[in-house]
Tab-separated table of C-alpha atoms in Angstrom:
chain	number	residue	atom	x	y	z
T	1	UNK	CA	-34.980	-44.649	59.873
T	2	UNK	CA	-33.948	-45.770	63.669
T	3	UNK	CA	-35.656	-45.462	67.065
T	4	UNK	CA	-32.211	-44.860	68.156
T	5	UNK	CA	-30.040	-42.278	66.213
T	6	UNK	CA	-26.385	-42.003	66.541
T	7	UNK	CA	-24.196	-38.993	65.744
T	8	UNK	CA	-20.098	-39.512	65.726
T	9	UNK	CA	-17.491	-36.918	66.630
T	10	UNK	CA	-14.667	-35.634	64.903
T	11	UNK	CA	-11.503	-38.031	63.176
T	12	UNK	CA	-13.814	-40.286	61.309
T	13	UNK	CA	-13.189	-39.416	57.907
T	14	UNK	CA	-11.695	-42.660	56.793
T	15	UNK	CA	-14.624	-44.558	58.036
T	16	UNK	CA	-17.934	-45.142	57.548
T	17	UNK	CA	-21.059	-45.388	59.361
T	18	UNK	CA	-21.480	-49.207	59.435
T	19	UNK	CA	-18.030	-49.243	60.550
T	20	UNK	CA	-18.988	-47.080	63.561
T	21	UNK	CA	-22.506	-49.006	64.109
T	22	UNK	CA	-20.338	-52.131	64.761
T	23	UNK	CA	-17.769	-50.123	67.429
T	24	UNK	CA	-20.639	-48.027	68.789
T	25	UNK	CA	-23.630	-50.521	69.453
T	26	UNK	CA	-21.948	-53.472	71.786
T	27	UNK	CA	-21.180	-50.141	74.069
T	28	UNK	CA	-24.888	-48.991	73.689
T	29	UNK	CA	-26.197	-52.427	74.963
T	30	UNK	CA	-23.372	-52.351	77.304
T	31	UNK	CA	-24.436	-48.829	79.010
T	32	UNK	CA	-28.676	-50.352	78.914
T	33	UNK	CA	-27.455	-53.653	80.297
T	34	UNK	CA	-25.723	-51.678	83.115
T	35	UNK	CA	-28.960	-49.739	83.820
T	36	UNK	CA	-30.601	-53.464	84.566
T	37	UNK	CA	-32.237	-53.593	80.826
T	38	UNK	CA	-31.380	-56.749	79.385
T	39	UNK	CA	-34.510	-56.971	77.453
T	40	UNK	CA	-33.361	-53.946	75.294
T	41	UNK	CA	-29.719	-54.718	75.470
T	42	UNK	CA	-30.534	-57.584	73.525
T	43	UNK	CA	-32.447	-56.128	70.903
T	44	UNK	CA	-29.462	-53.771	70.520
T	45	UNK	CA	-26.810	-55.859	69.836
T	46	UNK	CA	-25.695	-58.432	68.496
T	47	UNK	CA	-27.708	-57.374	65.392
T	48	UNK	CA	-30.345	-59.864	63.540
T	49	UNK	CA	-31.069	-60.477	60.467
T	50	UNK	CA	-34.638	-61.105	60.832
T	51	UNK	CA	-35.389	-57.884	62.795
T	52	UNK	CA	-35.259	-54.459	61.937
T	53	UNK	CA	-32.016	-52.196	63.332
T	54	UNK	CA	-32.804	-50.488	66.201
T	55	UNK	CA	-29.928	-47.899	66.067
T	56	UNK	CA	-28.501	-46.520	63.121
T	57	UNK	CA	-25.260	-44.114	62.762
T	58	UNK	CA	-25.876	-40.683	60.878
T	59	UNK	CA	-22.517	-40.631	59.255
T	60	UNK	CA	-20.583	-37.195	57.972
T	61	UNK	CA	-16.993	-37.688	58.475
T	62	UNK	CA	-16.688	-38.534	54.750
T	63	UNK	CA	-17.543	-34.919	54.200
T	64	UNK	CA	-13.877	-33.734	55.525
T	65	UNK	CA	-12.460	-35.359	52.983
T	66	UNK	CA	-10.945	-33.411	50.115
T	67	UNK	CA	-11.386	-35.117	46.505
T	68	UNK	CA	-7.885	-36.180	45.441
T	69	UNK	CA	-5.835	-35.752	48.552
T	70	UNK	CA	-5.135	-38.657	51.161
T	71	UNK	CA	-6.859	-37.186	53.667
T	72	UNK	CA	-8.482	-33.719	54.940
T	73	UNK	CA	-7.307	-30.080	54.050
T	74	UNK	CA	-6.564	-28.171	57.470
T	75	UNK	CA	-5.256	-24.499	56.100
T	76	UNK	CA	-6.622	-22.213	58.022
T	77	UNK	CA	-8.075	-19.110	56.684
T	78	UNK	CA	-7.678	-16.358	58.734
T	79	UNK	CA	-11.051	-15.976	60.438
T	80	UNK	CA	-10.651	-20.100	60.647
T	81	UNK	CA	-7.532	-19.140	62.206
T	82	UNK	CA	-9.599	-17.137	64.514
T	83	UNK	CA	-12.147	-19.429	65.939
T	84	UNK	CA	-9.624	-21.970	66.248
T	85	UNK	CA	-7.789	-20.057	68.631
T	86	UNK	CA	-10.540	-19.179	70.506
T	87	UNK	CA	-12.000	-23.131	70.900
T	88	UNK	CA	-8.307	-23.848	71.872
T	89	UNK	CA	-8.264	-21.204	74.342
T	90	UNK	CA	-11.355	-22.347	76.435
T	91	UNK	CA	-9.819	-25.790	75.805
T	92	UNK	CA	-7.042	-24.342	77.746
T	93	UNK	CA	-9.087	-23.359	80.608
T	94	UNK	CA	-11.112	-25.933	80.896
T	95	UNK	CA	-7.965	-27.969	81.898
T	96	UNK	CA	-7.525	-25.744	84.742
T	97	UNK	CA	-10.298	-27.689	86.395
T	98	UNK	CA	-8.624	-31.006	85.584
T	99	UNK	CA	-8.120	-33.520	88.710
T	100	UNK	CA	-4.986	-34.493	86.861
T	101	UNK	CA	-2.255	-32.020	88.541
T	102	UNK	CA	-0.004	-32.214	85.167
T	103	UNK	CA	-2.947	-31.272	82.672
T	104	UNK	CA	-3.919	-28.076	85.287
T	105	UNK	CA	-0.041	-26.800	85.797
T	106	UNK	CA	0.779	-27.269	82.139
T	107	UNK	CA	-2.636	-25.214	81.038
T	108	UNK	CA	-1.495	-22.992	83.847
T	109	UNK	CA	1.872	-22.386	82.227
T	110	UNK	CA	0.843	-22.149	78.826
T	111	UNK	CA	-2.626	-19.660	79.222
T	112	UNK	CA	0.325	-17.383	81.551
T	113	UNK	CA	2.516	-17.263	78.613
T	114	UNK	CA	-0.227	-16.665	75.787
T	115	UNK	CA	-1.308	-13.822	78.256
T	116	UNK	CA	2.178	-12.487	78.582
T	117	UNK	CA	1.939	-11.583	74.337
T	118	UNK	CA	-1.188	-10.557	73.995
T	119	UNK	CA	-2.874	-9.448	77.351
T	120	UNK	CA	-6.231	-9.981	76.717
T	121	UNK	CA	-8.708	-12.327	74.696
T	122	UNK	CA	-8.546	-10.471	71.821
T	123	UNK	CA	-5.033	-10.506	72.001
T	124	UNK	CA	-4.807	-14.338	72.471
T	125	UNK	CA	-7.194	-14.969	69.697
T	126	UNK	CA	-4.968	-12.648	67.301
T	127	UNK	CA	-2.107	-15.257	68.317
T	128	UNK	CA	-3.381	-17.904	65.852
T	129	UNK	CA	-1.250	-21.001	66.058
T	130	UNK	CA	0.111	-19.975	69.366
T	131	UNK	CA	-2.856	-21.413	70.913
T	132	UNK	CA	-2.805	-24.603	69.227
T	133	UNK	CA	0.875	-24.853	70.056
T	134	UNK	CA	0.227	-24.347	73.719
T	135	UNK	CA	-2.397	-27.051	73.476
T	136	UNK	CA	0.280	-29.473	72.427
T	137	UNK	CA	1.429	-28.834	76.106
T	138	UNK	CA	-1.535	-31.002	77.835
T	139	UNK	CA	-0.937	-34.432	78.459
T	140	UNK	CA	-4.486	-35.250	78.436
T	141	UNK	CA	-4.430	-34.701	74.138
T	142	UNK	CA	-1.646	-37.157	74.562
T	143	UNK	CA	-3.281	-39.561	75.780
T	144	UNK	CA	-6.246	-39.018	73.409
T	145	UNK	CA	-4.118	-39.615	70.636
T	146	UNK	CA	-4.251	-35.511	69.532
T	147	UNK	CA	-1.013	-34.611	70.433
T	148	UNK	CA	1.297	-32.461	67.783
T	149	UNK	CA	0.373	-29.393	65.971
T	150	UNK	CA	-0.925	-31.644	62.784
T	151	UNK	CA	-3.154	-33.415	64.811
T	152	UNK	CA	-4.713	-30.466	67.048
T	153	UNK	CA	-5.325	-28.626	63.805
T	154	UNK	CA	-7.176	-31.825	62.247
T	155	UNK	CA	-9.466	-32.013	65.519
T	156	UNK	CA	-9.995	-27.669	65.545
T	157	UNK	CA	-10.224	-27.623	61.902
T	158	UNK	CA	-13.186	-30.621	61.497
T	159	UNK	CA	-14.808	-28.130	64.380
T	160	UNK	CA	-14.326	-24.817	62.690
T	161	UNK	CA	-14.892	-25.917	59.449
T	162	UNK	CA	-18.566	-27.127	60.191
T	163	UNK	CA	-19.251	-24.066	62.397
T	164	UNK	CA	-18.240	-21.906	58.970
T	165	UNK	CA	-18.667	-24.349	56.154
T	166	UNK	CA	-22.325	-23.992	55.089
T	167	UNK	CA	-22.201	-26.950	53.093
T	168	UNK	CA	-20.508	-29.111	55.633
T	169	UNK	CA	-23.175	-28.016	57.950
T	170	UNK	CA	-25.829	-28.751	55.863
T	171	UNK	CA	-24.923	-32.311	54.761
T	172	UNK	CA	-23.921	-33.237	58.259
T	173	UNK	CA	-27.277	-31.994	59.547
T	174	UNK	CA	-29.170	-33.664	56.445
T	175	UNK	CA	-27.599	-36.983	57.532
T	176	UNK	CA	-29.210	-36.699	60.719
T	177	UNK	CA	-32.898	-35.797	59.151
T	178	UNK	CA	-32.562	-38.386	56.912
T	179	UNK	CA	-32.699	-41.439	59.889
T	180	UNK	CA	-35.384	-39.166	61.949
T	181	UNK	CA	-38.756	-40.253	61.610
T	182	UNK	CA	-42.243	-40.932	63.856
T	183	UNK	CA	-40.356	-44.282	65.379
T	184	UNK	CA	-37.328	-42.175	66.692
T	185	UNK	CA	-37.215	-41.946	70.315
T	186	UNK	CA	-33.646	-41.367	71.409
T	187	UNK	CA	-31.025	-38.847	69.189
T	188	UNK	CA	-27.046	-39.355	70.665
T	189	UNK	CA	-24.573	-37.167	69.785
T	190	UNK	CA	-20.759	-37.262	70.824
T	191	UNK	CA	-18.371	-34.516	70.626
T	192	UNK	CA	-18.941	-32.372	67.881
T	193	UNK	CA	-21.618	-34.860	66.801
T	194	UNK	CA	-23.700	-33.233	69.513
T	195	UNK	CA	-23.838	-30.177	68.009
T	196	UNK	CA	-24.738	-31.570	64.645
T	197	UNK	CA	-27.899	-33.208	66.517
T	198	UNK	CA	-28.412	-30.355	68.499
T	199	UNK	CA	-28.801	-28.341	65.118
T	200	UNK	CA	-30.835	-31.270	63.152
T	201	UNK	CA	-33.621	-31.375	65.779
T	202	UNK	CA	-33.605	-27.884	66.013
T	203	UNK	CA	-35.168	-27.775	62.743
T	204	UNK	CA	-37.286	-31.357	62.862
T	205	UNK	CA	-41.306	-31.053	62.687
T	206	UNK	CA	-42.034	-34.141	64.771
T	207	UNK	CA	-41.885	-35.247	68.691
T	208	UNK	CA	-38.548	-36.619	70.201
T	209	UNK	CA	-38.483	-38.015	73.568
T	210	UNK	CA	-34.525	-37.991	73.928
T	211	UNK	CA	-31.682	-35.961	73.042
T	212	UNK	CA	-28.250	-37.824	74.577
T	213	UNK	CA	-25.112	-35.511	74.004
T	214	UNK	CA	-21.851	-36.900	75.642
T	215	UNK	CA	-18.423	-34.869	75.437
T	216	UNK	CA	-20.076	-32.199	73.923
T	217	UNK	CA	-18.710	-28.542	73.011
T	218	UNK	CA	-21.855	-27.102	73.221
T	219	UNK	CA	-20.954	-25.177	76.406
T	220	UNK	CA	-18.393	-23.919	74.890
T	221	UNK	CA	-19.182	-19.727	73.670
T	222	UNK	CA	-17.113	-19.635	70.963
T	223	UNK	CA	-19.156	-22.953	69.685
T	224	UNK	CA	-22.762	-21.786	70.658
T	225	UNK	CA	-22.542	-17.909	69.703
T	226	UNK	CA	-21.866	-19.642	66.287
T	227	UNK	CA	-24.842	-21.841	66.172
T	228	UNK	CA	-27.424	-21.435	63.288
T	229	UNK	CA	-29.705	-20.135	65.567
T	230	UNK	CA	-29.289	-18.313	69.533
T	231	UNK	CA	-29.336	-21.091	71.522
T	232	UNK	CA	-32.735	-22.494	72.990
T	233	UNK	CA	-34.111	-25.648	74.210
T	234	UNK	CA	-35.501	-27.261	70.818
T	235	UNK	CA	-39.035	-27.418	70.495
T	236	UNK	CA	-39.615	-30.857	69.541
T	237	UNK	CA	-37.430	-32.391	72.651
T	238	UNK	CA	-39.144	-33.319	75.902
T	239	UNK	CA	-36.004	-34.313	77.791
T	240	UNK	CA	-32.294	-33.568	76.938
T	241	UNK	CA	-29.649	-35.404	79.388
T	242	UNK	CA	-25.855	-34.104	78.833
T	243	UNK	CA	-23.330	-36.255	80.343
T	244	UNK	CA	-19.324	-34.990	80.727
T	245	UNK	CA	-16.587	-36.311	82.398
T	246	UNK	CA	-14.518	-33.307	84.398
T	247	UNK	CA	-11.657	-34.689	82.877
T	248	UNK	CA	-12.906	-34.521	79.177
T	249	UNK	CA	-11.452	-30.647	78.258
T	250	UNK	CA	-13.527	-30.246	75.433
T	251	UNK	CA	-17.120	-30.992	77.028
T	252	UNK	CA	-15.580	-29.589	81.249
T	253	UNK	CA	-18.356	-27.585	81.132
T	254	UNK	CA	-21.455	-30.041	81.537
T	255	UNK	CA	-24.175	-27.402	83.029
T	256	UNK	CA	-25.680	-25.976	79.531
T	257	UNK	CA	-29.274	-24.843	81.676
T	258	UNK	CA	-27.972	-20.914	81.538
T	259	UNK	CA	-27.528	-21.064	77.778
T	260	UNK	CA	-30.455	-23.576	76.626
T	261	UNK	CA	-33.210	-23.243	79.089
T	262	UNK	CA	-34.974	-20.820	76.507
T	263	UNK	CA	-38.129	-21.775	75.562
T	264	UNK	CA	-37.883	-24.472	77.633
T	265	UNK	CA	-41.764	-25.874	78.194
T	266	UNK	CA	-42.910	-26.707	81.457
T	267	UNK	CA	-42.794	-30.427	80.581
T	268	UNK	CA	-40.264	-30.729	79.227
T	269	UNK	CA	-36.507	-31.487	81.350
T	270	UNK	CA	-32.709	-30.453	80.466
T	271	UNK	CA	-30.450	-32.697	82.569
T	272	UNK	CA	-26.956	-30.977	82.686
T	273	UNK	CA	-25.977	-32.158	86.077
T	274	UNK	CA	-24.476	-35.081	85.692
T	275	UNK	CA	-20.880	-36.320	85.571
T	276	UNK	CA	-19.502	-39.253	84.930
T	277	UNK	CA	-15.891	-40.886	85.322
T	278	UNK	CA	-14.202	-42.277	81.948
T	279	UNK	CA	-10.675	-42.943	83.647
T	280	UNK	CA	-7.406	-42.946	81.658
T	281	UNK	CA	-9.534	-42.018	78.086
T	282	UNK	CA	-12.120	-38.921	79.457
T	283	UNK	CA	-13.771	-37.936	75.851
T	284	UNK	CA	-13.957	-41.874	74.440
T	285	UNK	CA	-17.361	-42.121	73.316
T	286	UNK	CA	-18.069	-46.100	73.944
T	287	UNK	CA	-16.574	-44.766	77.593
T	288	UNK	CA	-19.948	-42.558	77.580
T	289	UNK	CA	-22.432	-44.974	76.538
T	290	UNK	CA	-21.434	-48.034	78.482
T	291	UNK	CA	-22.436	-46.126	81.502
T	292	UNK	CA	-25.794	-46.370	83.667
T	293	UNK	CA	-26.760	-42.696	83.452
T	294	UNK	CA	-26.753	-43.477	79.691
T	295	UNK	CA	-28.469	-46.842	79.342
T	296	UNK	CA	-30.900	-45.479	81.754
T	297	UNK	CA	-31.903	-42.640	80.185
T	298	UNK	CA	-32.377	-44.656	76.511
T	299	UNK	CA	-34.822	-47.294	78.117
T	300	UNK	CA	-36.848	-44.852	79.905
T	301	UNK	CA	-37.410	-43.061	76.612
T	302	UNK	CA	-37.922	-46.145	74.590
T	303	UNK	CA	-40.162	-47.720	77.205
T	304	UNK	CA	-41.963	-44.851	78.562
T	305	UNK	CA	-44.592	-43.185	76.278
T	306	UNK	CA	-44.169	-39.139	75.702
T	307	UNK	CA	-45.177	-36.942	78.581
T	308	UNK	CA	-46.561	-34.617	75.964
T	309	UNK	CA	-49.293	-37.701	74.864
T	310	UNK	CA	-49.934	-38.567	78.864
C-alpha cells in the first residue's frame, strides 16, 4: 500500500520494481522540490528506514517474459500484426507535428510511401511490418534507444500484447490494485503504464484524488477503442492531469477531454492542456516527473483534502 503509486512503461522486463523505485523516486522529489515543496521532497526520497514508503512501484514488466527464453517473444500473430501497424501508423503522424525538421520530413517520406501501396488506412494497416519498417526511419526512436526493426517490435509488441493478452492485462492491472488502498492519494502512470492505471482505477471502489499520466498513448484510437471499457472519466478520480511533451511521438496528442470527459462530475477536473519540454530524450519518464507541473500537482493532492469531503 502507497499514498503515491507508480506505474512503469514498456522495456522493463529485466527489472524489477525496487529497481525502478530507486531510478524513479530521486526524480519524484526532484519534480515536488521544483514546485517549492521541500517538506514532501524529503519524505520522498532518500528513503528511511524508520518511516513508512511513501511511493511504491506497481511492477509488470516481468510478465513479458517468456519462461525459458532470454528475453520476450515478439511474433506477431496476424491480428497482433494488425494493431501494431496501426499504433505505428499514428506514431507516424504524430511526428508530423515534431519541432525537429528531420523527425517531420522523414515521417513525411515514409507515411507518402506506405500510402503509395496501400492508399488508404486499411490498406496501410494490411502492410504489417511495413509500418514498423518505416518507423525505423525517425530519428527521434534513435535517440530513444528504439531504433531497428527488433527493437520497434519489442516496444509495439509489449503494447499490443497487453491490449490483447487477457492475462497480461489482468496481472498488470492486479499489480496496480494490489498497492491501492484508503491512504492512496496520487496514481502515476508513464507510457503504456498509463493505460494500465487508467484501467486499474477504472475498476477501484474507493476515492482517488490524483491520476498523473505522462507520455501516455491513451490518445491514441487504436489504443483507446481497445480499452476494457469505452472510454470515460473514472468514477473514483476527482482530478486527472496529463502531461506530454510535443516532441514525445507516442503521447503528441496531450488533449484527451474529447475522448474522456464522459461522465465527468461537476467536481471533478481533467487537465489535458499542458505541455512540457523534455529536450534531447522527449518520452524519458524521470524527464516527466522532475518537472513543476508534476511536483505541483502531487503536493496539492497529498496536502489538500478531497473536494468531494469539502
Amino acid at each position: 500500500m502507497a499514498s503515491i503509486v507508480l506505474v512503469h512503461g514498456i522495456a522493463q522486463e529485466q527489472r524489477s520494481g525496487i529497481e525502478l523505485e530507486n531510478e524513479w523516486l530521486p526524480s519524484l522529489a526532484g519534480g515536488v522540490a521544483n514546485a517549492q515543496h521541500p517538506d514532501l521532497a524529503d519524505r520522498l526520497w532518500p528513503i528511511r528506514q524508520d518511516v513508512p514508503q511513501v511511493a511504491r512501484m506497481a511492477f509488470y514488466g516481468n510478465k513479458f517474459l517468456t519462461p525459458d527464453q532470454a528475453g520476450p517473444d515478439f511474433a506477431f500473430s496476424p491480428e497482433h500484426l494488425e494493431t501494431a501497424s496501426e499504433i505505428g501508423l499514428e506514431w507516424l503522424t504524430n511526428a508530423l507535428d515534431s519541432t525537429r525538421p528531420q523527425d517531420a520530413g522523414n515521417a513525411r517520406i515514409e507515411l507518402d510511401a506506405l500510402a503509395a501501396d496501400g492508399s488508404d488506412h486499411q490498406g496501410i494497416a494490411a502492410a504489417g511490418g511495413s509500418v514498423i519498417a518505416a518507423l525505423d526511419h525517425i530519428p527521434w526512436l534513435s535517440q530513444a534507444g528504439l531504433a531497428g526493426v527488433a527493437r520497434l517490435s519489442k516496444t509495439l509488441g509489449q503494447v499490443v500484447r497487453y491490449l490483447s493478452e487477457p492475462d497480461i492485462r489482468a496481472y498488470a492491472i492486479d499489480q496496480v490494485c494490489r498497492r491501492l488502498d484508503t491512504d492512496t492519494r496520487v496514481v502515476i502512470g508513464h507510457s503504456l503504464g498509463a493505460v494500465v492505471a487508467y484501467e486499474a482505477i477504472r475498476s477501484y471502489n474507493g476515492q482517488l484524488p490524483l491520476l498523473i499520466t505522462l507520455g501516455s498513448p491513451l490518445g491514441l484510437s487504436a489504443v483507446n477503442r481497445r480499452l476494457q471499457k469505452p472510454p470515460a472519466f473514472p468514477s473514483c478520480l476527482t482530478r486527472w492531469v496529463n502531461l506530454a511533451d510535443r516532441d514525445d511521438i507516442v503521447a503528441a496528442r496531450p488533449h484527451l477531454t474529447d475522448v474522456f470527459t464522459g461522465n465527468r462530475p461537476p467536481w471533478a477536473r481533467l487537465d489535458s492542456t499542458y505541455t512540457v519540454d523534455n529536450g534531447s530524450s522527449p518520452h524519458r519518464a524521470n524527464f516527466y516527473l522532475t518537472k513543476t507541473a508534476t511536483g505541483q500537482a502531487i503536493a496539492d493532492a497529498m496536502e489538500v483534502p478531497d473536494q468531494r469531503q469539502i
